[in-house]
């Protein structure tokens, strides 16, 4: 008798063969392994999202989750600490820049706060950072006044970069600082400081610098003496004047005006008394000679 | 002839497409086993040297990524005998090889060992115009070869230019770019039965595969088994398969003769089966485990249990001495070798400068075959194994895989055949234009 169940044919059926070949096609593999699961996931998600209530619920949950993370104590900023500024300046800054604390560090816009701090004249630079002690630490570098500037509107303190820091009520409040005057004088504060440094020997007599025609400087000394400096290389001209003073006591004499604007020719104007005196001397001399 | 030319060109195009995709399968349809190798053509140099695999004369542009073998079904004498069965076997082997390679193959290069190949030597000559020999001239001289009347129902399988001669200078392998008056060429033409080829093509089509080339099994096993010197100096390769034994003669790296004897290892098995009254699988086992061809005195005393499970105690416990087994096998092997000898004699092998004979194929593994073959075929006989190619599994390196390996070499670097050259286009338009110009010159 033949066996009831014949031995299975080891060869694949035509269908199995074709299916295997189809499975080995790269496109089909990608379709089945990525495309089908993706589609199976996308369909219920899409059906859920189509409903507006569901969308709102999802958005609300997302917002809740976000708030929950943002309001964790690790991310909260409790207080503001201002360093590197005088007590008065610091208090004024803290009052002026109203930072609403406590706030989450996600909500603090440090860049905007920095521009707010740096908008004050007295602040040269502000560095903000959120420390691990849940503090907003602001490191302020104040502008240091270097000059007093007398303008049409009054007296100002000016830093070496020419930036006006604060208004000054009277010159005597900061008598230690040198004085400059004239329109646009503050814009050339650096040059003015160089001139002050060069005029060291004249310090006792120096009253201040005047910016003339927004172009050049005049050095004002006591006894209404004035040294007119050229627009170009004023420091060298001043040094020459000081050298002349040392050699011949030029400025100690009755000179009203020392004009150095032309570098090759210094001009000296005498005071009215000196001119009269000189005229008298000449007349006497000529009388003697006649 | 023209439609065959077109068909072969179509197969060449298919092969190019397969090369572009980089994956092609070779299918060795044998009478005993069907083997399939899947090759990946990476084009680059081998990344690491594998021991025992040399540079292989530039044959290393591919790698075997899938290999499978199955028992052959429906193939007899190297020809498709039962289409459905063969198709199932091809499906089995292709599926297994694809599974190993994890890649889908669409292009198959096949070989056939039967189909009564017949060799023809052709020659043709054309007069050359001015200028060096161009590819068109070669196509012209190939087309000028006089085709023999190979009869109806036959088809050309290989048509390889073997030798070119330019005036008195013969033995040119490549005359292109040279000058001369007359170009002649010798061509080796191999024809096979059309029906057998069509059966093979149809069988592969039914497996959803495209045939990208077809080769004679004797030719490709010589490609893999003959070393380069033997191909150059002249040698014969005897591919002893299960149902057919292929004979091919090589000289100067070209095949000049190919034939097939319709006898093989299966006949030896059938003789054992008939002589010992055992079923074929048992006979096959006896042949492979205990078989031999040279009997010694010891073999009389070596008793082999035949075995069996018929239920008859006496029948299942018969024994046979090894000498008896050898006595059954040897006459059949001698008959095969005599037949091969007759084919070689007909081809004029004794006039070859070198008469090296290489035995390969599954049936060449019978112990003592080289001794018997040396006695019948001549003294210069050796057993050949196929070239080792990259990625070939250890199990597929034996002589039974000579034609599969050779087929992969053939797939990587096919020899130029007649259809690789463009058919000489009709020169009628050019000539009529020239005639018109001449007419103008004469009349104006």
XYZ file of C-alpha atoms in Angstrom:
734
model
C 0.000 0.000 0.000
C 1.191 3.555 -0.707
C 1.690 5.649 2.384
C -1.396 7.650 3.138
C 0.589 10.806 3.593
C 3.062 11.176 0.831
C 6.421 12.653 1.691
C 6.288 16.410 1.458
C 7.830 17.903 -1.628
C 10.903 19.798 -0.457
C 10.525 22.343 -3.208
C 8.724 25.572 -2.358
C 5.346 26.111 -3.895
C 5.121 28.707 -6.586
C 3.334 31.058 -4.192
C 5.950 30.632 -1.475
C 8.698 31.212 -4.027
C 7.095 34.397 -5.306
C 6.405 35.671 -1.819
C 10.004 35.141 -0.816
C 11.194 36.987 -3.892
C 8.778 39.791 -3.136
C 10.017 39.926 0.431
C 13.588 40.220 -0.769
C 12.703 43.282 -2.845
C 14.086 46.271 -0.928
C 11.029 48.437 -1.540
C 8.680 45.806 -0.181
C 10.853 45.285 2.866
C 10.772 48.972 3.691
C 7.053 49.102 3.046
C 6.291 46.189 5.328
C 8.755 46.910 8.092
C 8.290 50.675 8.304
C 5.311 51.636 6.205
C 2.755 49.240 7.675
C 3.489 49.886 11.378
C 3.595 53.603 10.683
C 0.219 53.431 8.970
C -1.207 51.300 11.770
C -0.099 53.936 14.263
C -1.115 56.927 12.194
C -4.720 55.913 11.609
C -5.915 55.854 15.272
C -3.894 58.958 16.040
C -5.487 60.780 13.142
C -8.959 59.615 14.192
C -8.359 60.906 17.694
C -6.956 64.243 16.607
C -9.786 65.026 14.209
C -12.032 65.894 17.201
C -11.577 69.522 18.384
C -12.193 68.655 22.054
C -9.480 66.053 21.924
C -7.111 68.537 20.374
C -7.876 71.047 23.131
C -7.396 68.388 25.778
C -4.063 67.430 24.312
C -2.967 71.061 24.165
C -4.059 71.587 27.780
C -2.183 68.533 28.944
C 0.902 69.645 27.104
C 0.682 73.104 28.704
C 0.175 71.570 32.151
C 3.154 69.347 31.688
C 5.251 72.252 30.521
C 4.218 74.394 33.484
C 4.852 71.558 35.888
C 8.396 71.248 34.603
C 8.990 74.984 34.527
C 7.799 75.482 38.079
C 9.973 72.861 39.583
C 12.005 74.456 42.411
C 15.244 73.698 40.580
C 14.261 76.082 37.838
C 12.819 78.878 40.009
C 14.732 82.127 40.561
C 14.010 83.588 43.980
C 15.961 86.802 44.370
C 18.003 89.388 42.579
C 21.524 90.164 43.681
C 23.401 93.083 42.246
C 27.156 93.044 42.616
C 29.880 95.452 41.721
C 27.803 98.607 42.145
C 27.608 101.159 44.936
C 24.853 100.524 47.402
C 22.879 103.546 46.239
C 23.306 102.708 42.565
C 22.433 99.079 43.205
C 19.258 99.966 45.037
C 18.289 102.426 42.352
C 18.890 99.817 39.634
C 16.943 97.160 41.461
C 14.063 99.558 41.865
C 14.206 100.757 38.275
C 14.497 97.358 36.592
C 11.461 95.651 37.949
C 12.200 91.934 37.742
C 9.144 90.003 38.777
C 10.495 87.392 41.179
C 10.134 84.565 41.947
C 9.965 83.476 38.321
C 10.926 80.360 36.396
C 14.278 80.599 34.701
C 12.545 79.559 31.460
C 10.644 82.829 31.522
C 13.521 85.157 32.306
C 14.836 86.860 29.205
C 18.363 87.583 30.333
C 19.279 89.369 27.127
C 16.408 91.829 27.496
C 17.252 92.377 31.162
C 20.837 93.045 30.231
C 19.824 95.746 27.740
C 17.587 97.214 30.415
C 20.490 97.396 32.862
C 22.875 98.725 30.300
C 20.424 101.418 29.313
C 21.396 103.286 32.501
C 24.173 105.809 32.050
C 26.038 104.728 35.108
C 26.274 101.095 33.937
C 29.092 100.329 31.608
C 28.434 96.618 31.407
C 26.097 94.204 33.100
C 26.647 90.417 33.275
C 23.638 88.403 34.226
C 23.561 84.768 35.198
C 21.326 82.437 37.063
C 23.292 80.713 39.787
C 22.649 77.361 41.348
C 21.481 79.158 44.517
C 18.358 80.194 42.609
C 19.577 83.762 42.374
C 19.675 86.086 39.443
C 23.136 87.480 39.860
C 23.849 90.758 38.091
C 27.454 91.853 37.981
C 27.607 95.542 37.206
C 30.631 97.429 36.030
C 30.007 101.078 36.705
C 31.318 103.878 34.661
C 34.081 105.749 36.583
C 33.865 109.542 36.279
C 37.087 111.016 34.917
C 36.113 114.541 33.913
C 33.649 117.257 34.692
C 32.058 118.700 31.625
C 30.455 122.095 31.640
C 27.789 122.264 28.991
C 25.184 124.870 28.121
C 22.773 122.909 30.270
C 24.958 122.486 33.284
C 27.677 120.311 34.768
C 28.041 116.601 34.013
C 30.297 113.833 35.139
C 31.959 112.156 32.137
C 33.823 108.852 31.971
C 37.006 108.391 29.882
C 34.932 107.286 26.886
C 33.029 110.530 26.927
C 29.847 109.030 28.209
C 27.901 111.357 30.492
C 27.242 109.573 33.756
C 25.355 111.979 35.952
C 24.434 115.582 36.372
C 26.467 117.581 38.904
C 25.001 120.404 40.889
C 28.162 122.314 41.570
C 31.788 122.136 40.542
C 32.941 121.962 44.122
C 31.330 118.571 44.632
C 34.020 116.996 42.467
C 36.855 119.464 42.631
C 39.299 116.595 42.219
C 38.282 116.004 38.619
C 39.556 118.207 35.797
C 37.100 120.411 33.977
C 36.358 120.563 30.282
C 33.914 122.833 28.543
C 32.468 123.561 25.161
C 30.201 121.842 22.710
C 31.292 118.312 21.838
C 34.039 118.364 24.458
C 32.791 115.125 26.011
C 33.104 113.265 22.700
C 36.874 113.829 22.870
C 37.273 113.011 26.521
C 40.191 110.658 25.765
C 42.134 113.430 24.091
C 41.324 115.740 26.951
C 42.680 113.214 29.433
C 45.891 112.943 27.418
C 46.207 116.697 27.481
C 45.642 116.746 31.235
C 48.300 114.123 31.658
C 50.719 116.139 29.522
C 49.991 119.336 31.437
C 51.213 117.852 34.674
C 53.737 120.701 35.363
C 50.959 123.256 35.027
C 48.506 121.469 37.255
C 48.471 124.175 39.874
C 47.666 126.814 37.368
C 45.352 124.793 35.175
C 41.699 125.740 35.179
C 40.413 123.554 32.445
C 40.146 122.796 28.763
C 37.782 124.485 26.359
C 36.684 122.906 23.125
C 36.654 125.592 20.472
C 34.488 125.240 17.400
C 34.134 121.515 18.134
C 37.540 121.272 16.554
C 40.436 122.042 18.857
C 41.311 122.707 22.476
C 42.231 125.792 24.451
C 44.070 125.331 27.718
C 42.805 127.782 30.265
C 45.207 128.822 33.026
C 44.671 131.180 35.892
C 45.279 134.911 35.373
C 43.080 134.485 32.259
C 45.947 132.978 30.378
C 44.979 130.860 27.414
C 47.039 128.438 25.316
C 45.493 127.814 21.933
C 46.325 124.320 20.730
C 46.129 123.148 17.106
C 43.533 120.617 15.999
C 46.292 118.189 15.012
C 48.699 116.790 17.592
C 47.647 119.060 20.432
C 49.666 117.077 22.975
C 52.946 117.752 21.233
C 52.111 121.437 20.955
C 51.307 121.584 24.659
C 54.550 119.826 25.499
C 56.405 122.421 23.445
C 54.664 125.192 25.324
C 55.607 123.610 28.626
C 59.195 123.248 27.436
C 59.214 126.936 26.472
C 57.809 127.797 29.856
C 60.544 125.882 31.574
C 63.279 127.456 29.511
C 62.119 131.030 29.597
C 59.357 131.246 32.181
C 57.084 132.147 29.362
C 53.842 131.636 31.155
C 54.970 133.378 34.276
C 55.306 136.548 32.318
C 52.513 138.934 31.498
C 51.238 136.873 28.570
C 47.527 136.782 27.888
C 47.465 134.383 25.011
C 49.904 131.803 23.640
C 48.815 130.808 20.183
C 50.285 127.498 18.967
C 47.816 126.856 16.170
C 50.485 127.271 13.506
C 53.154 124.745 14.436
C 56.018 126.650 12.808
C 55.190 129.948 14.431
C 54.058 130.446 17.997
C 52.398 133.795 18.635
C 52.270 135.533 21.992
C 49.787 138.232 22.940
C 50.589 140.382 25.941
C 48.088 141.706 28.427
C 46.882 145.325 28.086
C 49.057 146.483 31.017
C 52.116 144.902 29.572
C 51.450 146.488 26.196
C 51.159 149.957 27.799
C 54.293 149.278 29.752
C 56.173 148.186 26.687
C 54.983 151.200 24.711
C 56.184 153.492 27.542
C 59.557 151.784 27.578
C 59.882 152.219 23.847
C 58.958 155.852 24.068
C 61.524 156.409 26.807
C 64.143 154.607 24.818
C 63.370 156.671 21.700
C 63.377 159.888 23.833
C 66.784 159.027 25.121
C 68.008 158.315 21.678
C 66.556 161.555 20.241
C 20.782 33.308 -38.223
C 19.812 36.920 -37.792
C 17.150 36.234 -35.177
C 19.609 34.113 -33.256
C 22.055 36.987 -33.447
C 19.375 39.254 -32.048
C 18.505 36.743 -29.301
C 22.108 36.452 -28.221
C 22.504 40.210 -28.275
C 19.400 40.482 -26.116
C 21.016 38.103 -23.644
C 24.152 40.221 -23.651
C 22.094 43.293 -22.903
C 20.440 41.411 -20.089
C 23.868 40.524 -18.760
C 24.851 44.197 -18.846
C 21.696 45.071 -16.935
C 22.558 42.421 -14.365
C 26.072 43.845 -14.062
C 24.619 47.268 -13.431
C 22.468 45.867 -10.661
C 25.518 44.013 -9.429
C 23.817 40.725 -8.695
C 23.535 37.763 -10.999
C 22.894 34.085 -10.397
C 24.541 31.210 -12.198
C 22.611 28.009 -12.527
C 24.208 24.682 -13.282
C 21.502 22.297 -14.377
C 23.111 18.920 -14.032
C 21.715 15.439 -14.131
C 22.740 14.656 -10.539
C 22.537 17.973 -8.806
C 21.407 21.468 -9.556
C 23.635 24.165 -8.175
C 23.052 27.859 -7.932
C 25.607 30.515 -7.029
C 24.654 34.141 -6.506
C 27.422 36.540 -7.424
C 27.825 40.117 -6.354
C 29.913 42.248 -8.639
C 31.590 44.933 -6.589
C 34.128 45.827 -9.219
C 36.749 46.716 -6.671
C 39.880 44.869 -5.716
C 39.600 42.218 -3.008
C 39.611 43.950 0.349
C 41.576 41.254 2.118
C 43.632 38.389 0.855
C 42.044 35.051 1.559
C 44.429 32.190 1.874
C 44.526 30.092 -1.241
C 42.808 32.676 -3.400
C 45.261 34.388 -5.654
C 44.701 37.337 -7.918
C 43.093 34.907 -10.392
C 44.116 36.865 -13.462
C 41.672 39.659 -12.792
C 38.788 37.292 -12.174
C 38.282 38.590 -8.655
C 35.762 41.276 -9.493
C 32.960 39.294 -7.974
C 32.103 37.500 -4.795
C 29.854 34.511 -4.208
C 27.231 35.592 -1.693
C 24.830 32.731 -1.983
C 25.269 29.078 -2.838
C 22.821 26.230 -2.808
C 22.634 22.738 -4.193
C 19.769 20.383 -4.533
C 19.217 16.916 -5.873
C 18.410 17.163 -9.511
C 14.932 16.233 -10.602
C 13.653 15.891 -14.099
C 17.015 16.296 -15.795
C 18.506 13.429 -17.764
C 21.635 13.507 -19.895
C 21.955 17.187 -19.068
C 18.654 17.982 -20.724
C 15.339 18.970 -19.278
C 13.312 15.832 -19.196
C 10.318 16.723 -17.038
C 9.568 20.424 -17.066
C 7.522 20.606 -13.859
C 10.041 18.660 -11.847
C 12.941 20.695 -13.154
C 11.081 23.888 -12.395
C 10.520 22.754 -8.817
C 14.171 21.919 -8.429
C 15.204 25.301 -9.821
C 12.795 27.016 -7.469
C 14.224 25.100 -4.533
C 17.785 25.945 -5.305
C 17.174 29.565 -6.224
C 15.148 30.122 -3.093
C 17.828 28.594 -0.897
C 20.554 30.645 -2.534
C 18.511 33.830 -2.246
C 17.899 33.095 1.385
C 21.605 32.761 1.987
C 22.413 35.899 0.009
C 19.462 37.875 1.376
C 19.086 39.476 -2.002
C 16.712 38.969 -4.842
C 18.135 37.889 -8.171
C 16.412 38.407 -11.459
C 19.105 37.441 -13.913
C 20.391 33.956 -14.392
C 23.210 32.624 -16.492
C 22.688 28.984 -17.232
C 24.659 26.162 -18.736
C 23.698 22.942 -20.341
C 25.749 19.819 -20.643
C 23.674 17.766 -23.014
C 21.955 18.832 -26.197
C 24.442 17.066 -28.470
C 26.888 19.874 -29.117
C 28.640 19.866 -32.426
C 31.748 21.889 -33.254
C 32.524 23.553 -36.529
C 35.625 25.404 -37.574
C 34.886 28.273 -39.916
C 37.088 30.680 -41.719
C 36.456 33.840 -43.609
C 38.456 36.579 -45.259
C 37.822 40.094 -46.461
C 39.913 42.611 -48.304
C 40.721 45.653 -46.243
C 40.436 49.206 -47.397
C 42.842 51.911 -46.402
C 43.562 52.571 -42.804
C 43.982 50.322 -39.822
C 41.747 47.409 -38.996
C 38.718 48.680 -37.174
C 36.017 46.978 -35.213
C 33.810 47.145 -38.267
C 36.351 45.190 -40.253
C 36.357 42.501 -37.596
C 32.579 42.348 -37.648
C 32.828 42.130 -41.412
C 35.277 39.269 -41.402
C 33.200 37.429 -38.817
C 30.138 37.896 -40.987
C 32.109 36.728 -43.997
C 32.727 33.322 -42.441
C 30.912 30.749 -44.444
C 28.302 29.105 -42.302
C 28.072 25.357 -42.602
C 24.743 23.696 -43.056
C 24.206 22.552 -39.495
C 20.743 21.390 -40.231
C 17.326 22.326 -38.969
C 16.550 22.216 -35.286
C 20.042 23.317 -34.330
C 21.092 26.588 -32.831
C 24.404 28.345 -32.383
C 25.514 28.410 -28.760
C 29.017 29.797 -29.087
C 30.642 31.515 -32.030
C 34.060 32.668 -30.914
C 36.738 34.104 -33.132
C 39.773 31.978 -32.371
C 42.480 33.326 -34.569
C 42.996 36.273 -36.868
C 45.426 36.510 -39.742
C 46.497 39.669 -41.482
C 48.078 38.861 -44.863
C 50.852 36.390 -43.979
C 50.849 37.071 -40.289
C 48.778 34.490 -38.494
C 47.998 33.891 -34.834
C 46.924 37.416 -34.121
C 44.713 37.662 -31.117
C 43.668 41.230 -31.755
C 44.310 42.724 -35.178
C 42.659 46.040 -34.435
C 44.735 49.048 -35.296
C 47.085 47.130 -37.570
C 47.553 47.622 -41.304
C 47.224 45.048 -44.023
C 45.566 44.053 -47.237
C 43.555 41.038 -46.262
C 42.023 40.048 -42.946
C 41.020 36.478 -42.338
C 39.782 34.783 -39.243
C 39.055 31.344 -37.862
C 35.934 30.962 -35.851
C 34.776 28.153 -33.633
C 31.068 27.535 -33.897
C 29.168 25.335 -31.491
C 25.640 24.275 -32.271
C 23.174 22.522 -30.003
C 19.657 21.238 -30.274
C 17.181 24.087 -30.353
C 14.531 22.224 -28.406
C 16.838 21.581 -25.478
C 17.817 25.237 -25.265
C 14.229 26.314 -25.556
C 13.237 23.937 -22.775
C 15.912 25.408 -20.567
C 14.879 28.967 -21.398
C 11.269 28.159 -20.770
C 12.023 26.445 -17.487
C 13.924 29.477 -16.231
C 11.199 31.833 -17.425
C 8.658 29.861 -15.439
C 10.644 30.613 -12.315
C 10.254 34.380 -12.918
C 13.904 34.676 -13.852
C 15.508 36.248 -16.879
C 18.141 34.376 -18.796
C 21.173 36.625 -19.122
C 23.405 34.171 -20.912
C 23.850 30.562 -21.742
C 26.994 28.513 -22.107
C 28.102 25.019 -22.754
C 28.956 23.146 -19.587
C 32.073 21.550 -21.079
C 33.350 25.006 -21.986
C 32.795 26.602 -18.599
C 34.176 23.698 -16.586
C 37.327 23.939 -18.676
C 37.457 27.644 -17.829
C 37.541 26.841 -14.142
C 39.571 23.614 -14.152
C 42.320 24.232 -16.684
C 45.102 26.364 -15.369
C 46.264 29.228 -17.519
C 49.240 27.379 -19.006
C 47.085 24.475 -20.032
C 44.616 26.783 -21.722
C 47.497 28.452 -23.523
C 49.503 25.404 -24.541
C 46.649 23.079 -25.326
C 44.664 20.728 -23.134
C 41.463 18.765 -23.042
C 39.022 19.005 -20.198
C 36.790 16.017 -19.509
C 33.846 17.061 -17.359
C 32.428 13.795 -16.034
C 28.962 14.623 -14.865
C 26.111 12.439 -13.823
C 24.302 12.060 -17.103
C 26.723 13.366 -19.677
C 30.451 13.738 -20.041
C 31.625 16.893 -21.728
C 34.801 17.119 -23.720
C 36.405 20.382 -24.639
C 39.777 21.180 -26.147
C 41.546 24.435 -25.497
C 44.532 26.002 -27.137
C 45.754 29.553 -27.058
C 43.066 30.316 -24.496
C 40.330 29.525 -26.955
C 38.067 26.562 -27.131
C 38.522 24.862 -30.431
C 36.443 21.778 -29.945
C 33.562 20.748 -27.750
C 31.575 17.564 -27.608
C 29.591 15.567 -25.151
C 29.272 11.855 -24.483
C 25.878 10.832 -23.243
C 27.279 8.654 -20.493
C 28.187 9.544 -16.971
C 28.295 8.612 -13.339
C 24.613 7.733 -13.240
C 25.267 4.881 -15.619
C 27.844 3.456 -13.252
C 25.295 3.670 -10.457
C 22.693 1.978 -12.626
C 25.114 -0.839 -13.408
C 25.699 -1.371 -9.692
C 21.979 -1.263 -9.071
C 21.323 -3.857 -11.729
C 24.303 -6.018 -10.939
C 23.679 -6.192 -7.203
C 19.901 -5.973 -7.326
C 19.754 -2.925 -5.070
C 17.806 0.310 -5.414
C 19.537 3.336 -6.927
C 20.137 5.244 -3.662
C 21.855 2.202 -2.174
C 23.879 1.749 -5.321
C 24.901 5.415 -5.147
C 25.979 4.985 -1.544
C 27.998 1.872 -2.372
C 29.654 3.715 -5.255
C 30.638 6.759 -3.294
C 31.716 5.011 -0.070
C 33.262 1.812 -1.330
C 33.699 2.282 -5.042
C 36.994 2.179 -6.877
C 38.492 1.380 -10.209
C 41.788 -0.374 -9.459
C 41.398 -3.712 -7.697
C 44.100 -5.122 -5.481
C 44.308 -8.432 -3.681
C 43.111 -6.801 -0.511
C 39.838 -5.857 -2.145
C 38.843 -9.538 -2.404
C 38.817 -9.769 1.349
C 37.042 -6.473 1.996
C 33.415 -7.369 2.420
C 30.784 -4.693 2.080
C 27.392 -4.950 3.688
C 24.854 -4.025 1.059
C 22.073 -3.281 3.510
C 18.474 -2.585 2.764
C 15.098 -2.420 4.445
C 12.892 -4.674 2.351
C 11.977 -6.792 5.379
C 13.440 -9.940 3.886
C 16.203 -10.902 6.309
C 18.339 -12.729 3.806
C 17.889 -10.080 1.136
C 18.859 -7.287 3.486
C 22.014 -9.020 4.721
C 23.729 -9.726 1.467
C 27.361 -8.806 1.205
C 29.597 -8.120 -1.691
C 33.354 -7.923 -1.864
C 34.925 -4.655 -2.993
C 36.575 -6.450 -5.900
C 33.163 -7.386 -7.202
C 32.017 -3.777 -6.949
C 35.105 -2.654 -8.820
C 34.413 -5.322 -11.379
C 31.022 -3.787 -12.013
C 32.167 -0.179 -12.106
C 35.303 -0.459 -14.132
C 33.883 -1.634 -17.488
C 31.390 1.225 -17.542
C 34.066 3.810 -16.732
C 36.268 2.308 -19.382
C 33.405 2.551 -21.836
C 32.953 6.226 -21.023
C 36.655 6.887 -21.391
C 36.799 4.937 -24.641
C 33.982 7.063 -25.930
C 35.812 10.201 -24.867
C 38.924 8.870 -26.542
C 36.967 8.388 -29.752
C 35.778 12.004 -29.602
C 39.291 13.268 -28.952
C 40.627 11.226 -31.833
C 37.915 12.570 -34.088
C 38.954 16.068 -33.099
C 42.588 15.348 -33.866
C 43.774 15.740 -30.325
C 46.881 13.648 -30.949
C 48.189 16.371 -33.253
C 48.096 18.969 -30.513
C 51.472 20.208 -29.263
C 50.516 19.511 -25.668
C 48.239 16.651 -24.810
C 47.361 17.398 -21.229
C 44.056 15.915 -20.143
C 42.216 17.216 -17.091
C 39.442 15.200 -15.531
C 36.866 17.075 -13.543
C 33.198 16.834 -12.658
C 31.498 14.841 -9.962
C 32.238 11.435 -11.430
C 35.952 12.158 -11.546
C 36.105 11.587 -7.797
C 36.021 7.821 -8.206
C 39.235 6.505 -6.671
C 41.660 5.203 -9.233
C 40.144 7.083 -12.116
C 43.416 8.778 -13.031
C 45.067 5.373 -13.422
C 42.375 4.047 -15.698
C 42.209 7.265 -17.646
C 45.959 7.315 -18.059
C 45.830 3.882 -19.596
C 43.086 4.843 -22.062
C 43.611 8.512 -22.819
C 47.345 8.959 -22.514
C 49.903 9.577 -19.880
C 49.354 13.275 -19.207
C 46.241 12.989 -17.106
C 45.473 14.864 -13.959
C 42.420 15.357 -11.809
C 41.296 18.958 -11.837
C 39.478 20.973 -9.282
C 37.828 24.300 -9.992
C 39.523 27.580 -9.296
C 38.791 28.997 -5.883
C 36.742 32.132 -6.079
C 35.971 34.572 -3.333
C 33.160 33.675 -0.990
C 32.696 30.153 -2.297
C 31.628 27.859 0.560
C 33.939 25.003 1.386
C 31.284 22.505 0.361
C 31.181 23.883 -3.154
C 34.865 23.692 -3.949
C 34.942 20.097 -5.162
C 35.244 19.022 -8.770
C 31.465 18.535 -8.937
C 31.187 22.326 -8.946
C 33.605 22.888 -11.814
C 30.905 24.047 -14.176
C 29.182 26.280 -11.589
C 32.444 28.022 -10.782
C 33.361 28.194 -14.442
C 29.996 29.707 -15.167
C 30.652 32.451 -12.664
C 33.994 33.149 -14.326
C 32.169 33.195 -17.637
C 29.614 35.605 -16.192
C 32.342 37.930 -14.988
C 34.456 37.905 -18.127
C 32.762 36.429 -21.158
C 34.917 35.883 -24.173
C 34.198 37.996 -27.211
C 31.717 36.244 -29.389
C 30.459 36.983 -32.810
C 27.431 38.860 -31.485
C 29.557 41.202 -29.431
C 30.488 42.965 -32.623
C 27.963 45.102 -34.403
C 26.577 43.490 -37.448
C 28.100 45.317 -40.421
C 25.592 47.967 -41.290
C 24.442 48.231 -44.832
C 26.871 50.423 -46.617
C 24.286 51.229 -49.235
C 23.583 54.815 -48.107
C 27.229 55.799 -48.077
C 27.835 54.139 -51.410
C 24.871 55.797 -53.101
C 25.981 59.161 -51.765
C 29.430 58.556 -53.140
C 27.903 57.577 -56.461
C 25.864 60.778 -56.499
C 28.990 62.827 -55.840
C 30.805 61.053 -58.622
C 27.912 61.615 -60.995
C 28.077 65.319 -60.166
C 31.808 65.414 -60.760
C 31.541 63.723 -64.110
C 28.672 65.797 -65.421
C 29.502 69.253 -64.158
